[in-house]
Coordinates of C-alpha atoms in Angstrom, one line a residue:
M1 CA 100.9 116.1 99.0
S2 CA 103.5 113.4 98.6
K3 CA 103.7 110.3 96.1
L4 CA 104.5 106.7 96.6
D5 CA 105.5 105.0 93.4
G6 CA 107.2 101.8 92.5
R7 CA 106.8 98.1 91.7
I8 CA 106.1 94.9 93.6
G9 CA 107.3 92.0 91.6
G10 CA 109.1 91.6 88.4
L11 CA 108.8 93.3 85.0
T12 CA 106.2 90.6 83.7
A13 CA 104.8 89.3 86.8
G14 CA 104.4 92.3 89.1
Y15 CA 102.2 95.2 89.8
D16 CA 102.9 99.0 89.9
L17 CA 101.9 101.0 93.0
H18 CA 101.0 104.7 92.6
A19 CA 99.5 106.5 95.4
D20 CA 99.2 110.1 96.9
W21 CA 99.6 110.8 100.6
D22 CA 97.9 114.0 102.1
G23 CA 98.9 113.4 105.6
S24 CA 96.0 111.3 106.7
R25 CA 94.9 109.4 103.6
L26 CA 96.8 107.2 101.0
T27 CA 94.9 106.7 97.9
G28 CA 95.8 105.3 94.6
R29 CA 96.2 102.3 92.3
I30 CA 97.8 98.9 92.5
G31 CA 98.4 97.3 89.3
G32 CA 97.1 98.8 85.9
Q33 CA 94.0 100.5 84.8
I34 CA 92.3 97.2 83.7
Q35 CA 93.8 94.5 85.9
G36 CA 94.4 96.4 89.1
K37 CA 92.7 97.5 92.4
D38 CA 92.1 100.9 94.0
L39 CA 93.9 101.6 97.2
R40 CA 92.5 103.6 99.9
L41 CA 94.0 103.7 103.6
E42 CA 93.3 106.2 106.2
V43 CA 95.3 106.8 109.4
Q44 CA 93.8 108.5 112.4
S45 CA 95.5 108.4 115.8
G46 CA 97.4 105.2 115.0
D47 CA 94.5 103.4 113.7
V48 CA 94.4 102.4 109.9
D49 CA 91.2 101.5 107.9
G50 CA 90.8 101.1 104.4
R51 CA 90.1 99.1 101.4
V52 CA 91.9 97.6 98.4
G53 CA 89.8 96.8 95.4
G54 CA 86.1 97.5 95.1
V55 CA 83.1 96.5 97.3
V56 CA 82.9 92.9 95.7
A57 CA 86.5 92.0 94.7
G58 CA 88.8 93.3 97.2
F59 CA 89.7 93.2 100.8
D60 CA 89.5 95.5 103.8
V61 CA 92.6 96.8 105.8
D62 CA 92.0 97.3 109.6
G63 CA 94.6 97.7 112.3
D64 CA 97.2 99.7 114.1
V65 CA 100.2 101.6 112.8
S66 CA 103.0 103.3 114.7
G67 CA 106.6 104.3 113.8
Q68 CA 107.7 101.0 115.5
R69 CA 104.8 98.6 114.6
V70 CA 102.3 97.6 112.1
E71 CA 99.5 95.2 113.3
V72 CA 96.7 94.8 110.7
R73 CA 94.3 92.4 109.2
L74 CA 94.0 92.2 105.5
G75 CA 90.5 90.8 104.5
G76 CA 88.0 89.4 106.8
R77 CA 88.2 87.6 110.2
I78 CA 87.9 84.1 108.6
D79 CA 89.3 84.6 105.2
G80 CA 91.9 87.0 105.7
D81 CA 95.7 87.5 106.5
S82 CA 97.3 89.0 109.4
L83 CA 100.3 91.4 108.9
S84 CA 102.8 92.0 111.8
L85 CA 105.8 94.3 111.1
D86 CA 108.5 95.7 113.4
I87 CA 110.2 98.9 112.3
R88 CA 113.7 99.7 113.7
G89 CA 115.2 102.8 112.0
D90 CA 115.1 102.1 108.5
E91 CA 114.6 98.4 108.7
V92 CA 111.2 96.8 108.4
R93 CA 110.8 93.1 109.5
G94 CA 107.8 90.9 110.0
R95 CA 105.5 88.3 108.9
F96 CA 102.5 88.3 106.5
S97 CA 99.8 85.5 106.7
G98 CA 100.8 83.5 109.7
R99 CA 103.8 81.5 111.1
I100 CA 103.5 78.3 109.0
A101 CA 102.2 79.2 105.6
G102 CA 103.0 83.0 105.8
K103 CA 105.7 85.0 104.2
D104 CA 108.5 86.9 105.6
V105 CA 108.7 90.6 105.0
T106 CA 112.2 92.3 104.8
L107 CA 112.3 95.8 103.6
T108 CA 115.0 98.6 104.0
R109 CA 114.7 102.4 103.5
R110 CA 117.7 104.1 101.9
G111 CA 116.9 107.9 101.5
E112 CA 113.6 108.1 99.6
Q113 CA 113.9 104.5 98.4
L114 CA 112.2 101.2 100.1
S115 CA 113.5 98.0 98.7
G116 CA 113.4 94.4 99.7
R117 CA 111.4 91.4 99.5
I118 CA 108.1 89.8 100.6
G119 CA 108.2 86.0 100.6
G120 CA 111.1 83.7 100.2
Q121 CA 113.8 83.6 97.5
V122 CA 111.9 81.1 95.4
D123 CA 108.1 82.4 95.6
G124 CA 108.6 85.8 96.9
K125 CA 108.4 89.2 95.2
D126 CA 110.8 92.1 95.2
V127 CA 109.8 95.6 96.3
T128 CA 111.1 98.8 95.0
L129 CA 109.3 102.0 96.1
T130 CA 110.1 105.7 96.1
L131 CA 108.6 107.2 99.3
G132 CA 108.7 110.8 99.3
D133 CA 107.3 112.1 102.6
V134 CA 105.0 108.9 103.1
P135 CA 105.7 107.4 106.5
L136 CA 107.7 104.3 106.4
E137 CA 105.2 102.0 108.3
L138 CA 102.5 103.1 105.8
A139 CA 104.7 102.5 102.6
A140 CA 105.4 99.1 104.1
L141 CA 101.7 98.4 104.5
A142 CA 101.0 99.4 101.1
A143 CA 103.6 97.3 99.7
V144 CA 102.1 94.2 101.4
C145 CA 98.7 95.2 100.3
A146 CA 100.1 95.2 96.6
Y147 CA 101.8 91.9 97.2
K148 CA 98.4 90.4 98.5
A149 CA 96.4 91.6 95.3
L150 CA 99.2 90.4 93.1
E151 CA 99.1 87.0 94.9
D152 CA 95.3 86.7 94.8
V153 CA 95.2 87.4 91.0
Q154 CA 98.0 84.7 90.4
Q155 CA 96.3 82.1 92.6
G156 CA 93.0 83.0 90.9
T157 CA 91.5 83.4 94.3
A158 CA 90.6 87.2 94.4
P159 CA 88.9 87.0 97.8
S160 CA 86.0 89.2 98.9
S161 CA 85.5 90.5 102.2
Y162 CA 82.9 92.9 102.4
G163 CA 82.3 93.9 106.1
G164 CA 80.2 97.0 105.6
A165 CA 81.7 100.5 106.0
S166 CA 85.3 100.9 106.8

């Protein structure tokens, strides 16, 4: 079992991310014990399904991951966000939540560290994670899930997108 640990955002306005990877499932916690959300992502043959948060206050994760791409939907079809990432070597680049109102994702792996930024210089959040043996594409996806959870709380919108079993 490998661990994914780190922080998205700053010291006062950020979330910790702690998760365990068993080769097919990434499970853990985004944020703290009181103000935070559970994280559950399962990967099978390039398909990722999961949930961040509980049944009522949270969002689904559904899409495809590979060593070169991440194409997922965070949340429901109507009230959700798309995530598209390209992975080239140790570089992860992409877009979260659309071309116009979305955020850039720029992350770099150096050894067991993944760092970078989601969003712009003014309204973005720093990412600092220790990967262990967690695949780069899954660590990047978890970072964006943490970013979305943090943004939802800061905007007071904590959406729900219960779509049945995932």
